[in-house]
Amino acid sequence: MSGCVFGDFWVSAGLAGIWLIRIVCLKDRSILIWAIVTSLVFGCWFVFQRDQRRLQTLPEMSNTTVKLQVQPDDVLVGPDSVQLKGRLPTGQQVTGQYYAAEGERPAPQWQIKRASTLTVAGDVMQFEPATNVNEFDYGAYQRQNGVLNRVKIAQLLAVTPATGGHVWQRWLNACHTLRARLIIETKKLPPLLALYVQGLFLGYRADNFYDNLAAVTDLGLIHLFSISGFHVVWLTAVMAFVLKRLRCSQAAVNVIILLSLPSYFVLAGAAPSLLRAILVSMLALGASLMHWKVTPLTLWGLSLMLALLWYPALLMQLGGQLSYALAFALIFVEGRSTLMKTVLLNMVSLPFVLYHVYQWHVWSLMANLLILPVFSWLIFPVTLIGGLLGLKFPVVAQLCTHLLGWFTQGLDTIAHFPGMITFGKPHIVLVVLLVGLTLVLLTRHRQRTVIIALAVTYAASFLMIHYPVKGEVTFFDIGQGDSFMIREPYGKQITMIDTGGDVFFGGHQVKKRSRALRLNINYMQSMGIHRIDALCLSHQDADHVGFVGDVLKTMAVKRLYIPWGMAANPQFMQRIRPNLNQTQLISVRAGQTIPGTHLKVVHPFTPGLGGNEDSMVLTGQYGGLQFMFTGDLGQDGEKKIIAHYPQLRTDVLKLGHHGSKTSSAPEFIQALQPKVGIISAGRHNRYGHPNQETLATLAQQHVPYFNTQTNGMIRYRFRAHHPGYWETVMKEDAT
């Protein structure tokens, strides 16, 4: 029911139909009635919540003043920026971003120590949609969690302490205030110890978390740092042990833990994935106090229903899916060996991981098997002791840091073993089938048949992703820059032209995950691509080659092509040399071809250092259309091309320099006679790309065009020796 409203309707409706058939087959009228009534209640609740969110989403407003009720642990003050989450007086949740003037730091007033009301001036904006295929939709994620708008803050006008309110609000404020203080205090610990303490017990991840603990993600161990059932069971066991040593009765122990769990839920960051563990523990403790016998499956089901009342879209997120899928599977693996438990739980999680992350490390199974006991008996105690005593006794902090450092180095060593498999994103129907077959495997019925079916399904999914019948020419929406990919049918040849890159104008560079890893590399991995046969860089500008380091580190690049003379540019060579490894560097000039592809080089004619005028220009035929990629070549270079190649024609022209008036000379467009133009430019870019003169030239020559600003990612998909068709993420047609 939740999926029908918040996710994929047809898949969810199909699962609901299967579930209903199962209920009918039980031939128990009371169960059928209860199931229908419950479904109707939850269905109405989900629709109501969806409609409320639509109604409460504010229209965009510029230069307005708003009041934000914020908690101190929801305000993250950086060197030159502030990120926060708060509520408007009307109850809507919003995020806020503030950037200090260049060379300045945020004012001390941002460092609030208790619940406060911030009066700010700025713009109320809606979240931008994902504009590339398989790009993480941050706006949808925030809306699923009830955050409906964002505020671009220009100025902090006033800070006033929040009023006490009712008992519930005072308790909530106290928990948030304590969490904020704990985060501040733990930052004084040695950096590595601080990362572990904050991640394992406070649900807080610093900006450098993934840089320092990259192996945790690569080996599929991030769940150990996502506070959930594993942490709650460990902490409640420690509390019970201490309370019993203080001679508390079992009933008193249960009551104290039961009353403490809601506070810990807030102290640990109140993540949706943590809610299940808290609810299960509270329900189990309540049942014990009432002397009720409740089965684990009943606890699981009750916790799911209560969680969906609080977070209706919980199961649309990877954290919620893994939390409930693994908890469900744990019920059925009791009594099996540790090895078999680990294998089965990894098999349950694998379809979800592949659907959202696209990769899997073959060593993750061994890592989970070996490291879970280490976490229970070493890492948790060491981290807790270091967090509690580290500030008062620096020697203890240093000792704990050394132990955690050895552990982290061990993870890094394992993560660097070969074995990372780029599987790609399987179709959601196959994901459902894989999950269903794995759950059947837990029942121990017809195991041989189920294992064969699983193997066949995984193999079929892998082959469909890695050897697609259709090829594609893809123009990524990389912002202000260029990045394109050509994939021939059946994955025979992968060519990438430019990588995109960040361009800064003396403003603020926010530390976050590389856009390449979130956009073009992410898309390629989702399509099962782990190698690039030919990486062609048009010239040295950062908006074209800025992400080349990420591409070279992430992908197995066979050959790197650059325009004639750019190898003599020391600045460019310094950028790529550390990551070349086994990649062959090749310079090309007009008249040459890119081996293994259909691409021919038609510029440059003379060597250069990689300026706009030295841009590599490529042309080639795919899916019955002739494509041309022009980099940032100016009008003088365009005229040289048509002078050297007077018979040259093209069907699809990637306009030079993002549609600038310095490119796309009228005689160049007239000579090439393109049928479609492609403009790759960033939204609201400071250059005003595309220029109106260029658009007028296209109009005069009757050339329709796609623009990544309005169309998002653009794909031309085709079969071998057949014409293809155009697709855009944002559904506007070519202008």
XYZ file of C-alpha atoms in Angstrom:
735
model
C 0.000 0.000 0.000
C 2.859 2.377 0.804
C 4.516 1.576 -2.521
C 1.294 2.214 -4.440
C 1.207 5.751 -3.052
C 4.889 6.670 -2.694
C 6.750 4.295 -5.021
C 6.321 2.144 -8.110
C 2.548 1.716 -8.391
C 2.341 -1.313 -10.684
C 4.958 -3.397 -8.904
C 3.439 -2.541 -5.533
C -0.083 -3.255 -6.767
C 1.098 -6.639 -8.060
C 2.625 -7.496 -4.685
C -0.561 -6.386 -2.939
C -2.527 -8.694 -5.248
C -0.263 -11.655 -4.420
C -0.626 -10.882 -0.719
C -4.423 -10.710 -1.042
C -4.521 -14.086 -2.808
C -2.455 -15.520 0.031
C -4.922 -14.151 2.603
C -7.904 -15.541 0.676
C -6.241 -18.964 0.446
C -6.087 -19.143 4.240
C -9.901 -19.454 4.166
C -10.195 -17.617 7.466
C -12.922 -14.970 7.324
C -11.756 -13.051 10.389
C -8.210 -12.734 9.040
C -9.568 -11.605 5.666
C -11.766 -8.937 7.282
C -8.951 -7.678 9.493
C -6.579 -7.575 6.520
C -9.011 -5.599 4.359
C -9.889 -3.152 7.146
C -6.235 -2.593 8.021
C -5.328 -2.078 4.370
C -8.092 0.462 3.889
C -7.064 2.371 7.017
C -3.412 2.494 5.997
C -4.259 3.229 2.371
C -6.358 6.227 3.413
C -3.607 7.360 5.779
C -0.963 7.174 3.037
C -3.113 9.086 0.538
C -3.900 11.705 3.195
C -0.199 12.146 3.998
C 0.701 12.440 0.312
C -1.993 15.050 -0.289
C -1.019 16.991 2.838
C 2.565 17.200 1.646
C 1.455 18.494 -1.719
C -0.753 21.104 -0.076
C 1.900 22.170 2.426
C 4.655 22.563 -0.167
C 5.196 26.305 -0.450
C 5.497 28.173 -3.751
C 8.853 29.728 -4.501
C 9.281 33.191 -2.929
C 12.175 35.619 -3.324
C 13.473 38.186 -0.836
C 11.152 37.126 1.944
C 11.483 36.862 5.717
C 10.739 33.590 7.484
C 10.970 32.282 11.027
C 12.537 28.860 11.518
C 12.177 26.818 14.673
C 15.404 24.815 14.901
C 17.128 22.433 17.280
C 20.829 22.958 18.052
C 21.901 19.582 16.636
C 20.167 20.414 13.341
C 22.426 23.437 12.704
C 25.788 22.522 11.150
C 28.171 25.488 11.051
C 31.104 25.122 8.660
C 34.078 27.382 7.897
C 32.081 29.518 5.482
C 28.567 28.042 5.431
C 25.651 26.887 7.558
C 23.354 23.950 6.841
C 20.227 23.502 8.944
C 16.858 21.835 9.224
C 13.876 23.473 10.912
C 10.167 24.073 10.974
C 8.122 27.018 9.883
C 5.508 28.355 12.355
C 2.869 26.549 10.254
C 4.612 23.205 10.863
C 6.285 22.539 7.504
C 9.797 21.114 7.706
C 12.430 22.846 5.571
C 16.177 22.800 5.068
C 18.246 25.966 4.984
C 21.608 26.943 3.503
C 23.619 30.059 4.263
C 26.962 31.098 2.742
C 29.087 33.804 4.349
C 30.695 36.535 2.267
C 33.986 35.570 0.645
C 36.816 35.527 3.174
C 34.436 35.703 6.148
C 33.082 33.163 8.623
C 29.455 32.726 9.700
C 28.483 35.031 12.557
C 28.736 33.599 16.111
C 24.938 33.886 16.431
C 24.614 30.772 14.258
C 26.181 28.690 17.058
C 22.973 28.109 19.003
C 23.085 25.931 22.122
C 19.374 25.337 22.660
C 16.116 25.207 20.722
C 15.675 28.598 19.067
C 13.658 30.580 16.568
C 15.774 32.035 13.764
C 14.426 34.963 11.785
C 16.127 34.921 8.393
C 15.868 36.751 5.080
C 16.211 34.822 1.853
C 14.454 32.827 -0.825
C 12.013 29.973 -0.266
C 12.628 27.398 -2.975
C 11.456 23.952 -4.002
C 13.853 21.041 -4.379
C 15.175 20.558 -7.871
C 14.357 17.189 -9.452
C 16.948 14.628 -10.496
C 17.853 15.404 -14.101
C 19.946 12.334 -15.003
C 18.777 8.736 -15.275
C 19.360 6.855 -11.992
C 20.599 9.997 -10.268
C 19.783 10.065 -6.549
C 16.678 12.231 -6.219
C 17.531 14.308 -3.165
C 14.280 16.263 -3.360
C 12.160 13.103 -3.407
C 14.189 11.721 -0.491
C 13.568 14.856 1.551
C 9.856 14.864 0.732
C 9.608 11.208 1.798
C 10.998 12.323 5.159
C 8.523 15.193 5.373
C 10.903 18.022 4.387
C 9.024 20.012 1.776
C 11.050 23.139 0.902
C 14.485 24.657 1.167
C 15.448 28.180 2.150
C 18.412 29.946 0.588
C 19.343 32.249 3.462
C 20.863 35.630 2.686
C 20.948 37.059 6.206
C 20.336 36.063 9.821
C 18.140 38.784 11.306
C 17.437 37.562 14.862
C 17.847 34.611 17.207
C 15.400 34.076 20.063
C 15.172 31.128 22.470
C 12.209 28.861 21.800
C 9.471 28.831 24.391
C 9.129 25.790 26.618
C 5.751 24.582 25.372
C 4.177 21.369 26.683
C 5.971 18.528 28.465
C 6.550 16.612 25.215
C 8.228 19.615 23.583
C 10.387 20.344 26.626
C 11.583 16.736 26.685
C 12.303 16.858 22.947
C 14.225 20.121 23.289
C 16.291 18.668 26.133
C 17.229 15.598 24.082
C 18.275 17.676 21.087
C 20.269 20.045 23.300
C 22.104 17.127 24.903
C 22.861 15.591 21.498
C 24.276 18.896 20.240
C 26.536 19.145 23.292
C 27.717 15.564 22.870
C 28.565 16.173 19.208
C 30.561 19.286 20.126
C 32.379 17.518 22.952
C 33.230 14.417 20.897
C 34.803 16.644 18.238
C 37.549 17.307 20.807
C 38.549 13.640 20.698
C 41.248 12.399 18.289
C 39.753 12.567 14.779
C 39.388 8.822 14.130
C 37.946 8.121 17.577
C 35.523 11.015 17.096
C 34.311 9.508 13.790
C 33.597 6.172 15.469
C 31.930 7.650 18.576
C 29.714 9.975 16.546
C 28.848 7.352 13.927
C 28.194 4.422 16.276
C 26.390 6.150 19.137
C 25.144 9.571 18.017
C 24.092 8.884 14.424
C 26.248 11.792 13.219
C 28.596 11.613 10.240
C 31.161 14.342 9.770
C 32.026 15.686 6.308
C 35.166 13.547 6.199
C 33.439 10.326 7.303
C 33.439 8.684 3.870
C 36.952 9.933 3.073
C 38.432 8.293 6.159
C 36.214 5.210 6.216
C 35.783 4.516 2.499
C 36.354 0.788 3.087
C 33.206 0.677 5.214
C 31.157 1.543 2.132
C 33.155 -0.589 -0.311
C 32.774 -3.717 1.837
C 29.071 -3.193 2.515
C 29.606 -2.493 6.221
C 27.880 0.870 6.316
C 25.006 -0.785 8.190
C 27.327 -1.058 11.194
C 27.459 2.748 11.295
C 23.721 3.156 10.640
C 22.405 2.883 14.162
C 19.851 0.055 14.114
C 18.942 -3.201 15.816
C 22.546 -4.317 16.223
C 23.369 -1.166 18.223
C 20.163 -1.154 20.240
C 20.543 -4.794 21.271
C 24.154 -4.175 22.293
C 23.365 -1.020 24.261
C 20.311 -2.479 26.013
C 22.384 -5.543 26.942
C 25.049 -3.276 28.470
C 22.375 -1.292 30.361
C 20.750 -4.480 31.646
C 24.127 -5.827 32.782
C 24.935 -2.623 34.702
C 21.472 -2.327 36.263
C 21.492 -5.929 37.440
C 24.894 -5.370 39.047
C 23.214 -2.488 40.885
C 20.736 -5.067 42.221
C 17.735 -3.845 40.198
C 14.957 -6.363 39.653
C 14.215 -7.620 36.154
C 10.979 -5.615 36.096
C 12.825 -2.448 37.124
C 15.464 -3.088 34.456
C 12.760 -3.452 31.805
C 10.989 -0.256 32.922
C 14.200 1.810 32.974
C 15.262 0.602 29.521
C 11.726 1.073 28.157
C 11.657 4.690 29.356
C 15.204 5.343 28.085
C 14.705 4.103 24.515
C 12.663 7.094 23.213
C 15.328 9.470 24.494
C 18.070 7.443 22.841
C 16.086 7.488 19.593
C 16.409 11.282 19.556
C 20.014 11.269 20.839
C 20.993 8.878 18.024
C 19.605 11.134 15.308
C 16.042 9.768 14.960
C 16.833 8.060 11.646
C 13.916 6.161 10.077
C 15.989 2.946 10.014
C 16.533 3.236 13.784
C 12.813 3.448 14.473
C 12.258 -0.278 13.833
C 14.855 -1.333 16.371
C 13.484 1.044 19.013
C 9.887 -0.048 18.419
C 10.732 -3.775 18.520
C 12.650 -3.340 21.776
C 9.882 -1.269 23.362
C 7.171 -3.704 22.264
C 9.162 -6.673 23.577
C 9.805 -4.971 26.919
C 6.152 -3.932 27.212
C 5.006 -7.477 26.451
C 7.423 -8.840 29.065
C 6.102 -6.454 31.699
C 2.513 -7.464 30.870
C 3.471 -11.165 30.771
C 2.229 -11.479 27.203
C 3.725 -14.026 24.854
C 4.477 -12.322 21.561
C 6.234 -14.029 18.654
C 9.139 -12.334 16.856
C 7.058 -12.195 13.677
C 4.288 -10.340 15.532
C 6.813 -7.857 16.928
C 8.179 -7.352 13.406
C 4.713 -6.737 11.967
C 3.594 -4.375 14.740
C 6.821 -2.385 14.489
C 6.340 -2.089 10.719
C 2.792 -0.764 11.040
C 3.745 1.730 13.746
C 6.780 2.885 11.751
C 4.653 3.425 8.634
C 2.298 5.599 10.633
C 5.269 7.820 11.485
C 7.217 7.517 8.198
C 4.695 6.510 5.489
C 7.409 6.290 2.796
C 9.900 4.397 4.987
C 10.080 1.374 2.685
C 10.928 3.487 -0.352
C 14.444 4.075 1.040
C 17.368 1.671 1.151
C 17.738 2.043 4.920
C 14.130 1.084 5.587
C 14.190 -1.775 3.086
C 17.346 -3.325 4.531
C 16.239 -2.813 8.123
C 12.947 -4.642 7.728
C 14.142 -7.234 5.205
C 17.072 -8.311 7.369
C 14.980 -8.281 10.559
C 12.402 -10.474 8.811
C 15.088 -12.866 7.607
C 16.662 -13.099 11.068
C 13.472 -14.711 12.344
C 13.931 -17.634 9.942
C 17.685 -18.206 10.264
C 17.656 -18.931 13.985
C 19.299 -22.249 14.770
C 21.603 -22.165 11.755
C 25.378 -21.877 11.898
C 27.010 -18.451 11.959
C 28.369 -19.009 8.467
C 24.967 -19.962 7.053
C 23.287 -17.024 8.817
C 25.779 -14.604 7.308
C 25.419 -16.101 3.832
C 21.620 -15.991 3.926
C 21.439 -12.454 5.311
C 23.852 -11.250 2.631
C 21.685 -12.937 0.010
C 18.607 -11.147 1.372
C 20.306 -7.752 1.273
C 22.042 -8.209 -2.104
C 19.056 -7.377 -4.405
C 18.402 -4.140 -2.487
C 22.073 -3.171 -2.548
C 22.380 -3.823 -6.292
C 19.216 -1.832 -7.043
C 20.451 1.229 -5.127
C 24.271 0.996 -5.211
C 24.932 -1.107 -8.372
C 28.146 -2.623 -6.983
C 29.096 -5.504 -4.710
C 32.453 -6.546 -3.326
C 33.097 -10.284 -3.268
C 34.943 -9.862 0.042
C 31.929 -8.268 1.747
C 30.616 -11.702 2.767
C 33.860 -12.582 4.524
C 34.090 -9.084 5.986
C 30.612 -9.356 7.514
C 31.333 -12.835 8.817
C 34.592 -11.859 10.500
C 33.892 -8.289 11.519
C 30.482 -8.582 13.208
C 31.976 -10.466 16.206
C 34.876 -8.004 16.263
C 32.408 -5.119 16.429
C 30.503 -6.752 19.290
C 33.487 -7.705 21.425
C 36.073 -5.071 20.524
C 35.011 -2.041 18.463
C 31.860 -1.177 20.426
C 33.514 -1.441 23.871
C 36.651 0.382 22.724
C 34.613 3.182 21.143
C 32.336 3.522 24.174
C 35.271 3.589 26.610
C 37.123 6.090 24.437
C 34.059 8.302 24.199
C 33.346 8.245 27.929
C 36.914 8.589 29.221
C 38.878 10.006 26.323
C 38.495 13.689 27.177
C 39.431 13.249 30.825
C 42.209 10.721 30.191
C 44.046 11.483 26.915
C 46.084 8.292 27.247
C 42.880 6.248 27.021
C 41.825 8.230 23.926
C 45.173 7.599 22.247
C 45.090 3.881 23.057
C 41.545 3.548 21.681
C 42.539 5.534 18.590
C 45.445 3.174 17.911
C 43.186 0.131 18.187
C 40.602 1.686 15.861
C 43.381 2.733 13.479
C 44.628 -0.861 13.176
C 41.064 -2.022 12.586
C 40.489 0.639 9.905
C 43.763 -0.235 8.174
C 42.665 -3.863 8.100
C 39.397 -2.861 6.430
C 41.295 -0.766 3.891
C 43.545 -3.708 3.088
C 40.570 -6.007 2.476
C 38.756 -3.344 0.427
C 41.773 -3.009 -1.890
C 41.709 -6.703 -2.716
C 40.420 -7.240 -6.276
C 36.784 -8.223 -6.334
C 34.601 -5.142 -6.732
C 31.851 -6.180 -9.170
C 29.960 -3.471 -11.045
C 26.717 -5.378 -11.506
C 24.487 -2.484 -12.597
C 20.911 -1.698 -11.671
C 18.613 -4.702 -12.150
C 15.025 -4.150 -13.241
C 12.707 -3.724 -10.277
C 10.641 -6.773 -11.295
C 13.803 -8.896 -11.145
C 14.634 -7.380 -7.747
C 11.245 -8.462 -6.427
C 11.765 -11.936 -7.897
C 15.239 -12.219 -6.338
C 13.975 -11.157 -2.920
C 11.065 -13.593 -3.154
C 13.275 -16.512 -4.162
C 15.727 -15.718 -1.347
C 12.914 -15.684 1.203
C 11.703 -19.034 -0.126
C 15.245 -20.299 0.377
C 14.943 -19.430 4.080
C 12.050 -21.886 4.417
C 14.379 -24.812 3.482
C 11.845 -26.094 0.932
C 13.089 -27.244 -2.501
C 16.430 -25.579 -1.853
C 18.160 -27.012 -4.904
C 15.427 -25.750 -7.232
C 15.422 -22.321 -5.560
C 19.209 -22.001 -5.756
C 19.133 -22.818 -9.470
C 16.340 -20.269 -10.006
C 18.349 -17.624 -8.116
C 21.478 -18.339 -10.143
C 19.552 -18.134 -13.415
C 17.822 -14.885 -12.402
C 21.076 -13.221 -11.337
C 22.825 -14.398 -14.520
C 19.965 -13.221 -16.745
C 19.901 -9.841 -15.015
C 23.672 -9.463 -15.346
C 23.629 -10.332 -19.054
C 20.723 -7.983 -19.776
C 22.594 -5.102 -18.110
C 26.072 -5.760 -19.508
C 25.131 -6.805 -23.037
C 22.219 -4.537 -23.976
C 20.653 -4.912 -27.388
C 20.488 -1.127 -27.719
C 23.373 1.284 -27.958
C 23.194 4.909 -26.891
C 24.725 8.337 -27.290
C 24.220 10.079 -23.967
C 24.612 13.772 -23.148
C 24.842 14.071 -19.363
C 23.347 17.000 -17.514
C 26.621 17.730 -15.730
C 25.868 21.385 -15.028
C 28.103 24.037 -16.577
C 30.298 21.691 -18.580
C 30.409 18.860 -21.093
C 30.323 15.098 -20.613
C 29.074 12.540 -23.117
C 29.128 8.770 -23.491
C 28.774 6.482 -26.498
C 27.910 2.848 -25.843
C 27.608 0.573 -28.825
C 25.052 -2.270 -28.886
C 25.945 -5.267 -26.691
C 28.493 -3.090 -24.895
C 31.127 -3.690 -27.553
C 32.760 -0.277 -27.170
C 32.471 2.386 -24.452
C 33.640 5.886 -25.340
C 33.511 8.903 -23.053
C 33.984 12.443 -24.353
C 34.917 14.908 -21.601
C 34.156 14.368 -17.932
C 32.625 17.618 -16.765
C 34.046 19.469 -13.785
C 33.442 22.089 -11.127
C 34.027 25.716 -12.003
C 34.538 28.230 -9.182
C 34.493 31.983 -9.496
C 36.061 32.902 -6.170
C 32.900 31.815 -4.362
C 32.311 28.935 -1.975
C 33.326 25.384 -2.619
C 31.096 23.182 -0.485
C 32.815 19.936 0.507
C 30.647 17.105 -0.723
C 30.780 14.027 -2.867
C 32.062 14.676 -6.389
C 29.320 15.468 -8.897
C 30.896 12.967 -11.280
C 30.329 10.194 -8.735
C 26.726 11.344 -8.371
C 25.954 11.942 -12.053
C 27.873 10.546 -15.043
C 29.956 7.888 -13.232
C 26.882 6.924 -11.223
C 24.874 6.463 -14.436
C 27.590 4.395 -16.081
C 27.854 2.116 -13.047
C 24.070 1.746 -12.981
C 24.346 0.502 -16.579
C 26.962 -2.054 -15.536
C 29.867 -0.109 -17.071
C 33.168 -0.462 -15.248
C 35.561 0.137 -18.149
C 36.066 2.884 -20.720
C 37.777 1.870 -23.955
C 38.417 5.431 -25.107
C 38.307 8.585 -22.965
C 38.556 11.660 -25.194
C 39.293 15.044 -23.604
C 38.487 17.970 -25.875
C 40.769 20.505 -24.138
C 42.057 21.497 -20.706
C 39.230 23.674 -19.273
C 38.018 22.528 -15.858
C 34.367 22.319 -16.929
C 35.406 19.667 -19.484
C 38.170 17.711 -17.710
C 37.813 18.627 -14.030
C 36.492 15.180 -13.097
C 39.106 13.232 -15.061
C 40.762 12.142 -11.813
C 37.483 10.643 -10.537
C 36.957 8.840 -13.843
C 40.485 7.431 -13.945
C 40.267 6.260 -10.306
C 36.797 4.756 -10.652
C 36.837 3.297 -14.145
C 39.318 1.034 -15.950
C 40.309 3.431 -18.759
C 42.244 1.724 -21.572
C 43.199 4.739 -23.674
C 43.119 8.477 -22.984
C 43.039 10.718 -26.053
C 44.009 14.383 -25.926
C 44.420 17.020 -28.677
C 47.803 17.436 -30.334
C 50.213 19.391 -28.129
C 48.285 19.261 -24.837
C 50.767 16.736 -23.405
C 53.206 19.668 -23.214
C 50.878 21.487 -20.790
C 52.453 20.895 -17.344
C 49.326 21.945 -15.426
C 47.162 19.407 -17.260
C 49.731 16.621 -17.013
C 50.107 17.210 -13.290
C 46.351 16.695 -12.985
C 46.221 13.322 -14.741
C 49.647 11.759 -14.141
C 48.938 10.343 -10.618
C 45.930 8.392 -11.896
C 47.101 7.137 -15.292
C 48.258 3.709 -14.025
C 47.781 1.318 -16.981
C 46.005 3.927 -19.152
C 47.697 4.671 -22.478
C 47.971 8.412 -23.255
C 47.594 9.264 -26.963
C 47.679 12.647 -28.741
C 45.551 13.036 -31.888
C 45.091 15.594 -34.663
C 42.829 16.172 -37.636
C 42.659 13.271 -40.059
C 43.193 10.555 -37.473
C 40.569 8.153 -36.104
C 39.882 6.847 -32.605
C 40.657 3.109 -32.939
C 37.765 0.764 -32.216
C 35.184 3.535 -32.640
C 33.376 5.228 -35.506
C 34.901 8.575 -34.509
C 37.148 10.651 -36.739
C 39.175 13.673 -35.570
C 38.597 16.837 -37.659
C 40.429 19.302 -35.379
C 43.096 20.437 -34.315
C 45.324 21.045 -37.327
C 48.249 22.468 -35.347
C 49.624 21.665 -31.882
C 48.551 23.723 -28.890
C 48.457 23.645 -25.101
C 44.756 22.810 -24.846
C 42.985 26.145 -25.052
C 39.530 26.573 -26.567
C 41.107 27.131 -29.978
C 42.879 23.745 -29.671
C 39.721 21.748 -28.959
C 39.510 18.201 -30.248
C 36.491 17.912 -32.570
C 35.099 14.443 -33.246
C 32.538 13.205 -35.750
C 31.066 9.744 -36.222
C 27.926 7.842 -37.169
C 25.731 5.991 -34.657
C 22.222 4.654 -35.153
C 21.976 6.103 -38.658
C 22.879 9.653 -37.541
C 26.133 11.562 -37.931
C 27.218 13.200 -34.652
C 29.753 15.982 -34.105
C 31.300 16.937 -30.744
C 33.018 20.330 -30.826
C 34.366 21.042 -27.321
C 34.773 24.819 -26.871
C 36.043 25.482 -30.391
C 35.494 29.095 -31.504
C 34.249 30.406 -34.826
C 37.737 30.692 -36.346
C 38.346 26.987 -35.728
C 34.906 26.130 -37.126
C 35.717 27.965 -40.348
C 39.001 26.043 -40.630
C 37.095 22.761 -40.357
C 34.688 23.538 -43.195
C 37.605 24.846 -45.268
C 39.499 21.549 -44.832
C 36.393 19.360 -45.111
C 33.990 21.149 -47.486
C 31.856 17.995 -47.908
C 31.477 17.435 -44.161
C 27.869 17.139 -42.954
C 26.333 16.209 -39.637
C 22.893 15.288 -38.336
C 23.495 16.065 -34.649
C 25.737 18.950 -33.637
C 26.898 19.486 -30.078
C 27.148 23.264 -30.134
C 30.570 24.658 -29.229
C 31.259 26.405 -25.931
C 27.835 25.642 -24.412
C 25.987 27.782 -26.933
C 28.225 30.839 -26.567
C 28.182 33.472 -29.314
C 31.932 32.871 -29.737
C 31.031 29.566 -31.421
C 28.374 28.317 -33.869
C 29.201 30.660 -36.757
C 26.233 30.958 -39.178
C 28.361 29.721 -42.104
C 29.466 26.727 -40.022
C 25.865 25.762 -39.234
C 24.860 26.338 -42.844
C 27.698 24.182 -44.170
C 27.073 21.252 -41.777
C 23.269 21.325 -42.207
C 22.523 19.715 -38.837
C 19.059 18.351 -38.145
C 19.373 18.619 -34.330
C 21.503 20.774 -32.030
C 22.614 19.853 -28.513
C 23.406 22.502 -25.898
C 25.168 21.431 -22.700
C 25.068 24.266 -20.169
C 24.391 24.811 -16.477
C 21.200 26.293 -15.121
C 21.469 29.967 -14.167
C 25.114 30.052 -15.273
C 26.881 33.395 -14.960
C 27.797 33.479 -18.675
C 24.229 33.551 -19.951
C 24.738 30.362 -21.985
C 23.218 29.690 -24.417
C 23.567 33.111 -25.995
C 20.584 34.623 -27.808
C 22.689 35.170 -30.948
C 23.361 31.443 -31.127
C 19.687 30.617 -30.641
C 18.812 33.097 -33.373
C 21.305 31.396 -35.707
C 19.657 28.028 -35.036
C 16.232 29.520 -35.670
C 17.348 31.080 -38.942
C 18.769 27.732 -40.084
C 15.634 25.890 -38.852
C 17.647 23.681 -36.488
C 15.695 22.394 -33.462
C 17.768 21.751 -30.361
C 17.840 19.970 -27.026
C 19.205 21.820 -24.007
C 20.350 20.111 -20.793
C 19.063 23.164 -18.895
C 15.477 22.294 -19.782
C 15.706 18.671 -20.926
C 18.149 17.259 -18.380
C 20.067 14.228 -19.599
C 19.556 13.519 -23.306
C 19.883 10.062 -24.857
C 19.764 8.793 -28.417
C 19.117 5.041 -28.249
C 19.453 2.731 -31.229
C 19.837 -0.868 -32.372
C 22.653 -2.044 -34.609
C 22.076 -0.940 -38.220
C 18.718 0.640 -37.272
C 17.669 4.250 -36.684
C 17.078 5.212 -33.072
C 14.970 7.564 -30.983
C 15.520 10.413 -28.520
C 14.809 10.344 -24.785
C 15.073 13.154 -22.246
C 14.712 12.991 -18.470
C 12.681 16.198 -18.390
C 9.997 15.656 -20.966
C 10.173 18.863 -22.993
C 10.590 18.186 -26.723
C 13.387 19.635 -28.811
C 12.897 23.397 -29.151
